[in-house]
Amino acid sequence: MGFLVHKGIAKYVFTQNIDCLEAKAIMDQKKVIYAHGNFLKAHCPKCEDLIPFEDFEKRFLLKE
Protein backbone atom coordinates (compact mmCIF):
# COMPACT_ATOMS: atom_id res chain seq x y z
CA MET A 1 0.00 0.00 0.00
CA GLY A 2 2.85 2.40 0.72
CA PHE A 3 3.88 2.13 -2.92
CA LEU A 4 0.45 3.41 -4.03
CA VAL A 5 0.69 6.38 -1.67
CA HIS A 6 4.24 7.10 -2.81
CA LYS A 7 3.12 7.10 -6.46
CA GLY A 8 0.16 9.38 -5.69
CA ILE A 9 -2.42 6.73 -6.62
CA ALA A 10 -3.79 6.40 -3.07
CA LYS A 11 -4.04 9.30 -0.62
CA TYR A 12 -4.17 7.31 2.63
CA VAL A 13 -3.58 3.85 4.01
CA PHE A 14 -6.22 2.53 6.42
CA THR A 15 -4.98 -0.25 8.65
CA GLN A 16 -6.37 -2.41 11.44
CA ASN A 17 -2.89 -3.48 12.54
CA ILE A 18 -1.72 -2.16 15.90
CA ASP A 19 1.85 -3.38 15.41
CA CYS A 20 2.89 -0.23 13.49
CA LEU A 21 4.54 -2.07 10.61
CA GLU A 22 3.62 0.90 8.42
CA ALA A 23 5.86 3.10 10.56
CA LYS A 24 8.70 0.58 10.23
CA ALA A 25 8.21 0.66 6.45
CA ILE A 26 9.03 4.39 6.55
CA MET A 27 5.61 5.48 5.37
CA ASP A 28 4.57 9.08 5.88
CA GLN A 29 2.67 8.77 9.18
CA LYS A 30 0.33 11.58 8.14
CA LYS A 31 -0.96 9.23 5.43
CA VAL A 32 -1.63 6.26 7.75
CA ILE A 33 -4.97 5.98 9.56
CA TYR A 34 -5.01 3.39 12.34
CA ALA A 35 -8.57 2.07 12.70
CA HIS A 36 -7.94 0.41 16.08
CA GLY A 37 -5.18 2.56 17.53
CA ASN A 38 -1.51 1.66 17.58
CA PHE A 39 1.53 1.12 19.76
CA LEU A 40 3.34 4.29 18.72
CA LYS A 41 2.42 6.37 21.77
CA ALA A 42 0.64 5.94 25.07
CA HIS A 43 -1.20 8.64 26.97
CA CYS A 44 -2.07 9.31 30.57
CA PRO A 45 -5.85 9.28 31.07
CA LYS A 46 -5.56 11.97 33.77
CA CYS A 47 -3.23 14.57 32.24
CA GLU A 48 -3.34 13.44 28.56
CA ASP A 49 0.47 13.52 28.27
CA LEU A 50 1.78 11.46 25.35
CA ILE A 51 4.89 9.32 25.67
CA PRO A 52 6.55 6.94 23.20
CA PHE A 53 5.29 3.41 23.73
CA GLU A 54 8.83 2.13 24.43
CA ASP A 55 9.01 4.49 27.42
CA PHE A 56 5.61 3.29 28.60
CA GLU A 57 6.79 -0.33 28.42
CA LYS A 58 9.92 0.43 30.39
CA ARG A 59 8.10 2.38 33.10
CA PHE A 60 4.84 0.48 33.55
CA LEU A 61 4.94 -3.03 32.10
CA LEU A 62 6.71 -5.85 33.86
CA LYS A 63 9.31 -7.49 31.69
CA GLU A 64 10.82 -10.85 32.49
CSV table of C-alpha atoms in Angstrom, one decimal:
chain,number,residue,atom,x,y,z
A,1,MET,CA,0.0,0.0,0.0
A,2,GLY,CA,2.8,2.4,0.7
A,3,PHE,CA,3.9,2.1,-2.9
A,4,LEU,CA,0.5,3.4,-4.0
A,5,VAL,CA,0.7,6.4,-1.7
A,6,HIS,CA,4.2,7.1,-2.8
A,7,LYS,CA,3.1,7.1,-6.5
A,8,GLY,CA,0.2,9.4,-5.7
A,9,ILE,CA,-2.4,6.7,-6.6
A,10,ALA,CA,-3.8,6.4,-3.1
A,11,LYS,CA,-4.0,9.3,-0.6
A,12,TYR,CA,-4.2,7.3,2.6
A,13,VAL,CA,-3.6,3.8,4.0
A,14,PHE,CA,-6.2,2.5,6.4
A,15,THR,CA,-5.0,-0.2,8.6
A,16,GLN,CA,-6.4,-2.4,11.4
A,17,ASN,CA,-2.9,-3.5,12.5
A,18,ILE,CA,-1.7,-2.2,15.9
A,19,ASP,CA,1.8,-3.4,15.4
A,20,CYS,CA,2.9,-0.2,13.5
A,21,LEU,CA,4.5,-2.1,10.6
A,22,GLU,CA,3.6,0.9,8.4
A,23,ALA,CA,5.9,3.1,10.6
A,24,LYS,CA,8.7,0.6,10.2
A,25,ALA,CA,8.2,0.7,6.4
A,26,ILE,CA,9.0,4.4,6.6
A,27,MET,CA,5.6,5.5,5.4
A,28,ASP,CA,4.6,9.1,5.9
A,29,GLN,CA,2.7,8.8,9.2
A,30,LYS,CA,0.3,11.6,8.1
A,31,LYS,CA,-1.0,9.2,5.4
A,32,VAL,CA,-1.6,6.3,7.8
A,33,ILE,CA,-5.0,6.0,9.6
A,34,TYR,CA,-5.0,3.4,12.3
A,35,ALA,CA,-8.6,2.1,12.7
A,36,HIS,CA,-7.9,0.4,16.1
A,37,GLY,CA,-5.2,2.6,17.5
A,38,ASN,CA,-1.5,1.7,17.6
A,39,PHE,CA,1.5,1.1,19.8
A,40,LEU,CA,3.3,4.3,18.7
A,41,LYS,CA,2.4,6.4,21.8
A,42,ALA,CA,0.6,5.9,25.1
A,43,HIS,CA,-1.2,8.6,27.0
A,44,CYS,CA,-2.1,9.3,30.6
A,45,PRO,CA,-5.8,9.3,31.1
A,46,LYS,CA,-5.6,12.0,33.8
A,47,CYS,CA,-3.2,14.6,32.2
A,48,GLU,CA,-3.3,13.4,28.6
A,49,ASP,CA,0.5,13.5,28.3
A,50,LEU,CA,1.8,11.5,25.4
A,51,ILE,CA,4.9,9.3,25.7
A,52,PRO,CA,6.6,6.9,23.2
A,53,PHE,CA,5.3,3.4,23.7
A,54,GLU,CA,8.8,2.1,24.4
A,55,ASP,CA,9.0,4.5,27.4
A,56,PHE,CA,5.6,3.3,28.6
A,57,GLU,CA,6.8,-0.3,28.4
A,58,LYS,CA,9.9,0.4,30.4
A,59,ARG,CA,8.1,2.4,33.1
A,60,PHE,CA,4.8,0.5,33.6
A,61,LEU,CA,4.9,-3.0,32.1
A,62,LEU,CA,6.7,-5.8,33.9
A,63,LYS,CA,9.3,-7.5,31.7
A,64,GLU,CA,10.8,-10.8,32.5
